[in-house]
Amino acid sequence: MEAPLLKTSLPGPKAAALIARDKKSVSPSYTRDYPLVMAGGEGAVVVDVDGNHFLDCAAGIAVNATGHAHPEVVKAIVDQAQRYLHMSGTDFYYEPQVQLAEAMAEIAPIDGPVRTFFGNSGTEAVEASIKLAKYHTKRYNIIAFLGSFHGRTMGSLSLTSSKITQRKGFGPLVPGVFHAPYANCYRCPIGSSPDNCASECLGFIEDQILVHLVSPDEVAAIVVEPIQGEGGYVVPPEAFHQRLRGLTTKHGMLLVTDEVQSGMGRTGKMFAIEHFGVEPDIFATAKGIASGMPLGVCTARADVMDWPPGTHASTFGGNPVSCAAAVATIKLLREHLVANAAEVGAFLIEGARALMDKHPIIGDVRGKGLMIGLEFVKDRKTKERAVDERDAIVQAAFYKGLLVLGAGKNAIRLSPPLTLTKSQATTALQLLDAAIGEVTRS
Ligand SMILES: Cc1ncc(COP(=O)(O)O)c(C=O)c1O
């Protein structure tokens, strides 16, 4: 399928009609940046209801790992749906759930036996991780990071600290959560140089939080995104995760990695934490795991997942159709898509860095594999955030046939399906170049 291919003005008549209906009946809490109304898709191409083709560098917020409607994933879904849709892994046994738990054990970034719990979404995977950490350690405090996004149910929302609008109006949140600065070397939150950024951010935990606010032996876990997603696609230095591992081990805390956005091959390794040479005790996965079917999993060292029957469960969690989709997805990731994410991702990052020569508004390009962030600034020296310009570039890209999403206050994320080809990456760069040029000229 070719993209972009725009046949109508945007939104076209059918899209406009559906958006009008949506506005009357669907929750106003959703943040739709532009009027895309999906009708179909194939690989990294999305077709809207008016027949317009878009190149997809958003993948339904980093979800469609194998591309839209990958035939092998669709076949796995149909085969399973024809047999049975639901039986609840909470009370009964079925093979797709066991198969997926076995597949998770094979790919987990943990040496030694692991076990897996099943939910339906990223936030549920994080909730399960928090509950397990508390249950196992018999401690009740959690340390998380500023700028993080872990979901919107009350437990994970208490850790989330990306945008204030996500928290405002919902307090009081779960007590016992402490936030530390995340090592963002482009804008060190405590004004350090890139070389010292990791140690100063970790120093905040060691010298401030654990000295003034909470005793280390009462902290169950540190929960961290290996690469911050919603917060702006921020890649911390290796030392950040390595020191976090050292700190948690020293104090008997668990290290929980939230791989909901960064996992399942997106960064060119199966899990982003593998780039840092660190093993978590528990990790949460969702989004790309089942190519778009709802699924969230929490995988942990077998000795950590020691909660007895009845402590935690979900009626729909680990639905057989979603598990079948996940098993098919993991097979494709292992066969070639993780490698493709590494190769095409490196090509796309290099291309995005080359755009910096032409567009001074791009302050930083960072990422791993196909998890790429471009941060926009009014001035490279002052790093003043170009928030309106970023929003305008997202819009301009859409009207040129490229789907991208914002991340953080002033970054754009490129999170295409892992099937993206180099030729599609080149097209994405051309469209982005044109969109940035259009906005900066005006
Ligand atoms: C790192 C991370 N954790 C958790 C979540 C929550 O996932 P969900 O929206 O499926 O609940 C997200 C969603 O964007 C995420 O990026």
Coordinates of C-alpha atoms and ligand atoms in Angstrom, one line a residue:
M1 CA 0.0 0.0 0.0
E2 CA 1.3 3.4 -1.0
A3 CA 1.4 6.4 1.5
P4 CA 0.9 9.2 1.6
L5 CA -1.9 9.4 -0.8
L6 CA -4.4 12.1 -0.1
K7 CA -7.6 12.1 -2.1
T8 CA -9.7 14.7 -0.2
S9 CA -9.1 17.8 1.9
L10 CA -8.7 16.8 5.6
P11 CA -10.9 15.8 7.3
G12 CA -12.8 14.4 4.3
P13 CA -16.7 14.4 4.4
K14 CA -17.0 11.0 6.0
A15 CA -14.4 11.7 8.7
A16 CA -16.0 15.0 9.5
A17 CA -19.4 13.4 9.9
L18 CA -18.1 10.7 12.3
I19 CA -16.2 13.3 14.3
A20 CA -19.4 15.3 14.8
R21 CA -21.1 12.1 16.1
D22 CA -18.2 11.4 18.4
K23 CA -18.3 14.8 19.8
K24 CA -21.9 14.3 21.1
S25 CA -21.4 10.8 22.6
V26 CA -17.8 9.9 23.4
S27 CA -16.0 11.0 26.6
P28 CA -14.4 14.5 26.2
S29 CA -11.4 13.3 28.2
Y30 CA -9.6 12.0 25.1
T31 CA -6.9 14.1 23.4
R32 CA -7.3 14.0 19.7
D33 CA -4.6 16.1 18.0
Y34 CA -6.0 15.8 14.5
P35 CA -9.0 14.5 12.7
L36 CA -7.9 11.0 11.6
V37 CA -10.8 8.5 11.3
M38 CA -9.4 5.1 10.6
A39 CA -11.0 2.7 8.2
G40 CA -8.2 0.2 7.6
G41 CA -4.5 -0.4 7.5
E42 CA -1.7 -2.6 6.3
G43 CA 1.8 -2.6 7.7
A44 CA 2.7 1.1 8.4
V45 CA 0.0 2.5 6.3
V46 CA -3.4 3.7 7.6
V47 CA -6.4 4.3 5.4
D48 CA -9.1 6.7 6.6
V49 CA -12.8 6.6 5.9
D50 CA -12.5 8.9 2.9
G51 CA -9.8 6.7 1.3
N52 CA -6.8 8.8 2.2
H53 CA -3.6 6.9 2.9
F54 CA -1.3 8.0 5.8
L55 CA 2.2 6.8 6.7
D56 CA 1.9 5.8 10.3
C57 CA 4.7 6.8 12.7
A58 CA 2.4 6.7 15.7
A59 CA 1.2 3.0 15.6
G60 CA -1.8 3.7 17.8
I61 CA 0.6 5.1 20.5
A62 CA 3.4 2.6 19.9
V63 CA 1.1 -0.4 19.8
N64 CA 0.9 -2.0 16.4
A65 CA 4.3 -3.7 16.6
T66 CA 3.7 -6.0 13.7
G67 CA 2.0 -3.3 11.6
H68 CA -1.7 -3.0 10.9
A69 CA -3.5 -6.3 10.5
H70 CA -0.4 -8.5 10.1
P71 CA -1.8 -11.7 8.4
E72 CA -0.1 -14.1 10.8
V73 CA -1.5 -12.2 13.8
V74 CA -5.0 -11.9 12.3
K75 CA -4.9 -15.7 11.5
A76 CA -3.9 -16.5 15.1
I77 CA -6.8 -14.3 16.4
V78 CA -9.4 -15.8 14.0
D79 CA -8.3 -19.4 14.7
Q80 CA -8.5 -18.8 18.5
A81 CA -11.8 -16.8 18.2
Q82 CA -13.4 -19.8 16.3
R83 CA -12.5 -22.1 19.1
Y84 CA -13.5 -20.0 22.2
L85 CA -13.4 -16.4 23.2
H86 CA -13.2 -16.5 26.9
M87 CA -12.9 -18.8 29.8
S88 CA -11.1 -16.7 32.5
G89 CA -7.6 -17.7 33.4
T90 CA -8.5 -16.7 36.9
D91 CA -10.6 -19.8 37.5
F92 CA -9.7 -22.2 34.6
Y93 CA -6.8 -23.3 32.5
Y94 CA -6.3 -22.8 28.7
E95 CA -3.3 -23.3 26.5
P96 CA -2.8 -19.8 24.9
Q97 CA -2.2 -18.3 28.4
V98 CA 0.4 -21.0 29.3
Q99 CA 2.0 -20.6 25.8
L100 CA 2.4 -16.9 26.4
A101 CA 3.8 -17.3 29.9
E102 CA 6.3 -19.7 28.4
A103 CA 7.2 -17.3 25.6
M104 CA 7.6 -14.5 28.2
A105 CA 10.0 -16.8 30.1
E106 CA 12.1 -17.2 26.9
I107 CA 12.4 -13.5 26.2
A108 CA 12.4 -12.0 29.7
P109 CA 15.5 -9.9 30.4
I110 CA 15.9 -11.9 33.6
D111 CA 18.3 -14.8 34.1
G112 CA 16.5 -17.7 35.8
P113 CA 12.9 -18.8 36.2
V114 CA 10.1 -16.2 35.9
R115 CA 6.3 -16.3 36.2
T116 CA 3.8 -14.1 34.5
F117 CA 0.5 -12.4 35.6
F118 CA -2.1 -11.3 33.0
G119 CA -4.2 -8.1 32.8
N120 CA -5.7 -6.2 30.0
S121 CA -3.7 -2.9 29.7
G122 CA -0.5 -1.1 30.6
T123 CA -2.0 0.4 33.7
E124 CA -3.1 -3.0 35.0
A125 CA 0.4 -4.4 34.3
V126 CA 1.8 -1.6 36.4
E127 CA -0.8 -2.0 39.1
A128 CA 0.0 -5.7 39.3
S129 CA 3.8 -4.9 39.5
I130 CA 3.2 -2.4 42.4
K131 CA 0.9 -4.8 44.3
L132 CA 3.4 -7.7 43.8
A133 CA 6.3 -5.6 45.0
K134 CA 4.4 -4.6 48.1
Y135 CA 3.2 -8.1 48.8
H136 CA 6.6 -9.7 48.3
T137 CA 8.6 -7.2 50.3
K138 CA 5.9 -6.5 53.0
R139 CA 6.9 -2.9 52.5
Y140 CA 4.5 -0.2 51.3
N141 CA 6.5 2.7 49.8
I142 CA 7.4 3.2 46.2
I143 CA 9.9 5.5 44.5
A144 CA 9.1 6.7 41.0
F145 CA 10.4 9.4 38.6
L146 CA 9.3 12.9 37.6
G147 CA 8.1 13.0 34.0
S148 CA 7.1 9.3 34.1
F149 CA 3.9 7.9 32.8
H150 CA 2.7 4.6 34.2
G151 CA -1.1 4.7 33.6
R152 CA -4.2 6.3 34.9
T153 CA -5.8 3.9 37.4
M154 CA -5.3 5.1 41.0
G155 CA -2.2 3.1 41.8
S156 CA -0.3 3.7 38.6
L157 CA -1.6 7.3 38.4
S158 CA 0.0 7.9 41.8
L159 CA 3.4 7.1 40.1
T160 CA 2.6 9.0 36.9
S161 CA 4.0 12.5 37.0
S162 CA 4.1 13.5 33.3
K163 CA 1.4 16.2 32.9
I164 CA -0.5 17.8 35.8
T165 CA -3.7 17.5 33.9
Q166 CA -3.4 13.7 34.3
R167 CA -3.4 14.1 38.2
K168 CA -5.4 17.3 38.8
G169 CA -8.9 16.6 40.3
F170 CA -8.2 13.0 41.2
G171 CA -6.5 13.4 44.6
P172 CA -5.8 12.2 47.1
L173 CA -3.7 9.6 45.3
V174 CA -2.2 6.5 46.8
P175 CA 0.1 7.5 49.7
G176 CA 3.7 6.3 50.1
V177 CA 4.9 7.4 46.6
F178 CA 8.1 9.5 46.3
H179 CA 9.3 11.1 43.1
A180 CA 12.9 11.6 42.1
P181 CA 14.3 13.4 39.0
Y182 CA 14.8 11.3 35.9
A183 CA 18.3 11.5 34.2
N184 CA 17.5 13.7 31.2
C185 CA 20.9 14.8 30.1
Y186 CA 19.5 17.3 27.6
R187 CA 17.8 19.2 30.4
C188 CA 19.3 17.9 33.6
P189 CA 16.5 18.4 36.2
I190 CA 19.1 19.4 38.8
G191 CA 21.3 21.5 36.5
S192 CA 24.2 19.1 36.3
S193 CA 26.4 18.4 33.3
P194 CA 25.6 15.3 31.1
D195 CA 28.6 13.4 32.7
N196 CA 27.3 13.8 36.2
C197 CA 23.6 13.7 35.4
A198 CA 23.0 10.1 36.3
S199 CA 24.9 10.2 39.6
E200 CA 23.2 13.5 40.7
C201 CA 19.7 12.2 39.9
L202 CA 20.5 9.1 41.9
G203 CA 22.1 11.1 44.6
F204 CA 18.7 12.8 45.1
I205 CA 17.3 9.4 46.0
E206 CA 20.2 8.4 48.2
D207 CA 20.9 11.8 49.9
Q208 CA 17.4 13.3 50.0
I209 CA 14.5 10.9 49.7
L210 CA 16.1 8.0 51.7
V211 CA 17.6 10.4 54.3
H212 CA 14.8 12.9 54.9
L213 CA 11.5 11.3 53.7
V214 CA 11.5 7.5 53.9
S215 CA 13.6 4.8 55.4
P216 CA 15.2 2.5 52.8
D217 CA 13.9 -0.6 54.6
E218 CA 10.4 0.6 54.1
V219 CA 10.7 1.0 50.3
A220 CA 9.2 -1.9 48.3
A221 CA 10.4 -0.9 44.9
I222 CA 11.8 1.7 42.5
V223 CA 9.6 1.8 39.4
V224 CA 11.2 3.2 36.3
E225 CA 10.7 3.4 32.5
P226 CA 14.0 2.3 30.9
I227 CA 13.4 5.0 28.4
Q228 CA 10.9 7.7 29.4
G229 CA 8.0 7.5 26.9
E230 CA 5.1 10.0 27.3
G231 CA 7.6 12.2 29.2
G232 CA 9.5 13.0 25.9
Y233 CA 11.3 9.8 24.7
V234 CA 14.2 10.5 27.1
V235 CA 17.1 8.1 27.0
P236 CA 19.1 8.1 30.3
P237 CA 22.8 7.3 30.5
E238 CA 23.8 3.7 31.2
A239 CA 25.0 4.6 34.6
F240 CA 21.5 5.7 35.7
H241 CA 20.0 2.2 35.5
Q242 CA 23.1 0.5 36.7
R243 CA 23.2 2.6 39.8
L244 CA 19.5 2.1 40.3
R245 CA 20.1 -1.6 40.2
G246 CA 22.9 -1.3 42.8
L247 CA 20.8 0.9 45.0
T248 CA 17.8 -1.4 45.0
T249 CA 19.9 -4.5 45.6
K250 CA 21.7 -2.8 48.5
H251 CA 18.5 -2.0 50.3
G252 CA 16.4 -5.1 49.5
M253 CA 14.1 -3.1 47.3
L254 CA 12.8 -4.5 44.0
L255 CA 13.6 -2.9 40.6
V256 CA 10.5 -2.7 38.5
T257 CA 10.9 -1.7 34.9
D258 CA 7.8 -0.3 33.0
E259 CA 8.4 -1.6 29.5
V260 CA 4.8 -0.9 28.4
Q261 CA 6.0 1.6 25.7
S262 CA 9.7 0.7 25.4
G263 CA 9.3 -3.1 25.3
M264 CA 8.5 -5.7 22.7
G265 CA 11.3 -5.0 20.3
R266 CA 10.6 -1.3 19.8
T267 CA 14.1 -0.2 20.8
G268 CA 15.9 -2.8 18.6
K269 CA 16.2 -5.2 21.6
M270 CA 13.3 -7.1 22.9
F271 CA 13.3 -5.0 26.1
A272 CA 14.8 -1.5 26.4
I273 CA 16.5 -2.4 29.7
E274 CA 18.8 -4.7 27.8
H275 CA 20.6 -1.6 26.4
F276 CA 21.7 -0.8 29.9
G277 CA 23.0 -4.2 31.0
V278 CA 20.6 -4.4 33.9
E279 CA 18.1 -7.0 35.0
P280 CA 14.9 -6.0 36.7
D281 CA 13.1 -8.1 39.4
I282 CA 9.6 -7.3 37.9
F283 CA 8.7 -5.8 34.6
A284 CA 5.4 -4.6 33.0
T285 CA 4.6 -5.0 29.4
A286 CA 1.5 -4.1 27.3
K287 CA 1.0 -2.0 24.1
G288 CA 3.0 -3.8 21.4
I289 CA 2.8 -7.2 23.0
A290 CA -0.4 -8.4 21.2
S291 CA -0.2 -6.1 18.1
G292 CA -3.3 -4.2 19.2
M293 CA -5.3 -6.7 21.1
P294 CA -5.8 -5.6 24.8
L295 CA -3.3 -7.3 27.0
G296 CA -1.0 -6.2 29.9
V297 CA 1.4 -8.6 31.6
C298 CA 3.5 -8.4 34.7
T299 CA 6.5 -10.8 34.7
A300 CA 8.7 -11.4 37.7
R301 CA 11.4 -13.5 39.1
A302 CA 9.7 -16.7 40.1
D303 CA 10.8 -16.3 43.7
V304 CA 9.3 -12.8 43.8
M305 CA 6.0 -13.8 42.3
D306 CA 5.0 -15.6 45.5
W307 CA 1.5 -14.4 46.1
P308 CA -1.0 -17.2 46.9
P309 CA -4.4 -17.9 45.1
G310 CA -6.9 -15.1 45.5
T311 CA -4.4 -12.3 46.1
H312 CA -4.6 -10.8 42.6
A313 CA -6.6 -11.7 39.5
S314 CA -8.7 -10.3 36.6
T315 CA -11.7 -11.8 34.9
F316 CA -10.6 -10.8 31.4
G317 CA -6.8 -10.6 31.9
G318 CA -4.9 -12.9 29.6
N319 CA -7.9 -13.4 27.3
P320 CA -7.2 -16.4 25.0
V321 CA -7.6 -14.3 21.8
S322 CA -5.2 -11.6 23.1
C323 CA -2.8 -14.3 24.2
A324 CA -2.9 -16.0 20.8
A325 CA -2.2 -12.6 19.2
A326 CA 0.7 -12.1 21.6
V327 CA 2.3 -15.5 20.8
A328 CA 2.1 -14.8 17.1
T329 CA 3.5 -11.3 17.7
I330 CA 6.5 -12.6 19.7
K331 CA 7.2 -15.1 17.0
L332 CA 7.4 -12.3 14.4
L333 CA 9.5 -10.1 16.7
R334 CA 12.0 -12.9 17.2
E335 CA 12.1 -13.9 13.6
H336 CA 12.9 -10.4 12.2
L337 CA 11.1 -7.4 13.6
V338 CA 13.4 -6.7 16.5
A339 CA 16.3 -6.7 14.1
N340 CA 14.3 -4.5 11.6
A341 CA 13.6 -2.0 14.5
A342 CA 17.3 -1.8 15.2
E343 CA 18.3 -1.4 11.6
V344 CA 15.6 1.0 10.3
G345 CA 15.6 2.8 13.6
A346 CA 19.3 3.6 13.3
F347 CA 18.6 4.8 9.7
L348 CA 15.7 7.0 10.9
I349 CA 17.7 8.5 13.9
E350 CA 20.6 9.3 11.5
G351 CA 18.1 11.0 9.1
A352 CA 16.5 12.9 11.9
R353 CA 19.9 14.1 13.1
A354 CA 20.7 15.3 9.6
L355 CA 17.5 17.4 9.7
M356 CA 19.1 19.3 12.6
D357 CA 21.6 21.0 10.1
K358 CA 18.6 22.5 8.3
H359 CA 16.2 23.2 11.1
P360 CA 17.7 25.0 14.2
I361 CA 14.3 24.5 15.9
I362 CA 15.3 20.8 16.5
G363 CA 17.2 21.0 19.7
D364 CA 17.8 17.3 20.3
V365 CA 17.2 13.9 18.5
R366 CA 17.4 10.8 20.7
G367 CA 16.2 7.3 20.8
K368 CA 16.9 3.6 20.4
G369 CA 15.6 1.6 17.5
L370 CA 12.1 2.8 16.5
M371 CA 11.5 4.8 19.7
I372 CA 12.7 8.2 18.6
G373 CA 12.2 11.6 20.0
L374 CA 12.8 15.0 18.4
E375 CA 12.7 17.9 20.9
F376 CA 11.8 21.4 19.5
V377 CA 13.3 24.6 21.0
K378 CA 13.1 28.3 20.2
D379 CA 16.8 28.7 20.7
R380 CA 19.5 25.9 21.0
K381 CA 21.5 27.8 23.6
T382 CA 18.6 28.7 26.0
K383 CA 16.7 25.5 25.1
E384 CA 13.4 27.5 25.5
R385 CA 10.7 25.0 24.7
A386 CA 8.9 25.5 21.3
V387 CA 5.6 24.1 22.5
D388 CA 3.2 25.8 20.0
E389 CA 5.6 25.1 17.2
R390 CA 5.7 21.4 18.2
D391 CA 1.9 21.3 18.1
A392 CA 1.9 23.0 14.8
I393 CA 4.4 20.5 13.3
V394 CA 2.3 17.5 14.4
Q395 CA -0.7 19.2 12.6
A396 CA 1.3 20.0 9.5
A397 CA 2.6 16.5 9.3
F398 CA -0.9 15.1 9.4
Y399 CA -2.0 17.4 6.6
K400 CA 0.9 16.1 4.5
G401 CA -0.1 12.4 5.2
L402 CA 2.2 11.6 8.1
L403 CA 0.9 10.4 11.5
V404 CA 3.1 11.4 14.5
L405 CA 2.3 12.2 18.2
G406 CA 3.7 14.6 20.7
A407 CA 5.6 13.5 23.8
G408 CA 6.4 15.7 26.8
K409 CA 5.9 19.4 26.5
N410 CA 7.8 20.0 23.2
A411 CA 8.9 16.8 21.6
I412 CA 7.6 14.6 18.8
R413 CA 7.8 10.9 19.1
L414 CA 8.3 8.6 16.1
S415 CA 7.0 5.2 17.1
P416 CA 6.0 3.5 13.9
P417 CA 5.2 -0.2 13.4
L418 CA 8.4 -2.3 13.6
T419 CA 7.7 -3.3 10.0
L420 CA 8.7 0.1 8.8
T421 CA 11.0 -0.1 5.7
K422 CA 13.9 2.2 4.9
S423 CA 12.0 3.5 2.0
Q424 CA 9.1 4.4 4.3
A425 CA 11.5 5.9 6.8
T426 CA 12.9 8.1 4.0
T427 CA 9.4 9.3 3.2
A428 CA 8.7 10.0 6.8
L429 CA 11.8 12.1 7.0
Q430 CA 10.8 14.0 3.9
L431 CA 7.4 14.7 5.2
L432 CA 8.8 15.8 8.6
D433 CA 11.3 18.0 6.9
A434 CA 8.4 19.7 4.9
A435 CA 6.2 20.0 8.0
I436 CA 9.0 21.6 10.1
G437 CA 9.9 23.9 7.2
E438 CA 6.3 25.0 6.7
V439 CA 5.9 25.8 10.5
T440 CA 9.2 27.6 10.9
R441 CA 8.7 29.7 7.8
S442 CA 5.4 30.9 9.1
Ligands
LIG1 C1 5.3 3.5 30.0 C2 3.8 3.4 30.1 N1 3.3 2.7 31.2 C3 2.0 2.5 31.3 C4 1.1 3.0 30.3 C5 -0.4 2.8 30.5 O1 -0.8 1.9 29.5 P1 -2.4 1.8 29.2 O2 -2.8 3.1 28.5 O3 -2.5 0.6 28.3 O4 -3.1 1.6 30.5 C6 1.6 3.7 29.2 C7 0.7 4.3 28.2 O5 1.1 5.1 27.4 C8 3.0 3.9 29.1 O6 3.6 4.5 28.1

